[in-house]
Short mmCIF file of C-alpha atoms in Angstrom, two decimals:
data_model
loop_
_atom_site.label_atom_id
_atom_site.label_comp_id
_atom_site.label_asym_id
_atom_site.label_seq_id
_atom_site.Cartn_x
_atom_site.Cartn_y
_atom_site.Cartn_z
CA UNK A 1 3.28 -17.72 15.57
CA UNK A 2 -0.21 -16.07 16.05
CA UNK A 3 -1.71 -13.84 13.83
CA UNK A 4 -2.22 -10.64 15.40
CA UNK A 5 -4.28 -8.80 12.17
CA UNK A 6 -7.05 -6.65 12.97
CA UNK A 7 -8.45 -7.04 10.09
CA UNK A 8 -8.87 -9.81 7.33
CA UNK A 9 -7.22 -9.77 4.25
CA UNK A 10 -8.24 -10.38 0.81
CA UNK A 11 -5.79 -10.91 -2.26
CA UNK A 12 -6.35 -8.16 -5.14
CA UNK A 13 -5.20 -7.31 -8.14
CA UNK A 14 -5.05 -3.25 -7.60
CA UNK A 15 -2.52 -0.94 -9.05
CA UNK A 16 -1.33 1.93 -6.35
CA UNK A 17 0.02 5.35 -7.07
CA UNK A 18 2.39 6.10 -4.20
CA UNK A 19 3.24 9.67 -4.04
CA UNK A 20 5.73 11.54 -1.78
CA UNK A 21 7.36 14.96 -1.45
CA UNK A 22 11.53 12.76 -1.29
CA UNK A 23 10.06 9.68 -3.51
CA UNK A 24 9.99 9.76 -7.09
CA UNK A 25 6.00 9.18 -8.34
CA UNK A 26 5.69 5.26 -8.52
CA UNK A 27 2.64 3.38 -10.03
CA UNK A 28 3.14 -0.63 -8.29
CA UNK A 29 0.89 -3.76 -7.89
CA UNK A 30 -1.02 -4.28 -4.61
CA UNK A 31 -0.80 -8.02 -3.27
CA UNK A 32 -3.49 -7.60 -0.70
CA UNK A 33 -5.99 -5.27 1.02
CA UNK A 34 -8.01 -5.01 4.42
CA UNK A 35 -9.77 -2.28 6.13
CA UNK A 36 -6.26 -1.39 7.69
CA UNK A 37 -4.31 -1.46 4.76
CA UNK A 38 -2.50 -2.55 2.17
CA UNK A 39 0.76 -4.83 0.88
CA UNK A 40 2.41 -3.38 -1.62
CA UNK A 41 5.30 -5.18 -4.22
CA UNK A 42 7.87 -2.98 -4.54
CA UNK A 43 9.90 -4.68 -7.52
CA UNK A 44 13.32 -3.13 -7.94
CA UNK A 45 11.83 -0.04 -6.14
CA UNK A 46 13.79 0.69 -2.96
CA UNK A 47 11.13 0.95 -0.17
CA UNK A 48 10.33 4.04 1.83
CA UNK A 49 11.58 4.32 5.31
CA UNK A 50 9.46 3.14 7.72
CA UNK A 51 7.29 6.19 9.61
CA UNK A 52 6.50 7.64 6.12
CA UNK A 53 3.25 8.69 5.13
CA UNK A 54 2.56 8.69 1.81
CA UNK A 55 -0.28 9.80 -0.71
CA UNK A 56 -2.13 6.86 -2.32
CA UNK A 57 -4.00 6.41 -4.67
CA UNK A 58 -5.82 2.77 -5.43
CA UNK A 59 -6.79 1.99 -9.01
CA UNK A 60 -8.99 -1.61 -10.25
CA UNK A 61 -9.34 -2.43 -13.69
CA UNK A 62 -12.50 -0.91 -13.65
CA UNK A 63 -10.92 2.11 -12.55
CA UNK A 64 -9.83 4.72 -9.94
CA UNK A 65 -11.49 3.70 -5.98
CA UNK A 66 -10.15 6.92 -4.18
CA UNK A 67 -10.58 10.35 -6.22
CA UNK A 68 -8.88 12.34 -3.80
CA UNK A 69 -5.06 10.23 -2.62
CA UNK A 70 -5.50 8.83 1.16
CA UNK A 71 -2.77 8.86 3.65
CA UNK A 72 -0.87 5.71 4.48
CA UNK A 73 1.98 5.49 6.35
CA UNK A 74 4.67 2.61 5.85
CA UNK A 75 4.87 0.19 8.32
CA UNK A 76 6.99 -2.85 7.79
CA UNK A 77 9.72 -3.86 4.70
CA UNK A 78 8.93 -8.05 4.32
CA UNK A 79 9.10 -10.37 1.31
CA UNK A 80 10.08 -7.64 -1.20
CA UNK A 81 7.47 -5.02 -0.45
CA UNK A 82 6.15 -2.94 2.13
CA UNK A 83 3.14 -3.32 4.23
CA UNK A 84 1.09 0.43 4.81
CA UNK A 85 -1.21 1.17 6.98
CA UNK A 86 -4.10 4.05 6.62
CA UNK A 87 -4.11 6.90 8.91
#
């Protein structure tokens, strides 16, 4: 199978604040990040439908990247997590 990735991604050990209106507030892991997005491990979260957009927020041990959440919007359920793109 080919990749078809825009971008390239790079492991990371980032935690993500996930925040919408119908979704309880959830704090999770990040497995990877590119300039397109993000995979997030969802645990024994239930994952968002896909289409959603949801409020993000990206923290490093060194603290918060984003001030202000970004919008990313779900778009694939794989290997117990969901993949989100920004918009």
């Amino acid at each position: 199978m080919d990749e078809q990735r825009k971008y390239v991604r790079a492991e990371c050990s980032a935690t993500v604040e996930l925040n919408h209106p119908s979704l309880a507030y959830r704090e999770l892991k990040a497995r990877d990040l590119s300039d397109g997005g993000m995979f997030v491990i969802l645990g024994a979260n239930i994952a968002p439908p896909i289409g959603t957009v949801l409020k993000v927020k990206i923290k490093r041990y060194t603290g918060v990247i984003n001030d202000e959440p970004v919008a990313m919007q779900v778009v694939h359920h794989n290997n117990g997590g969901v993949g989100l793109m920004f918009v």
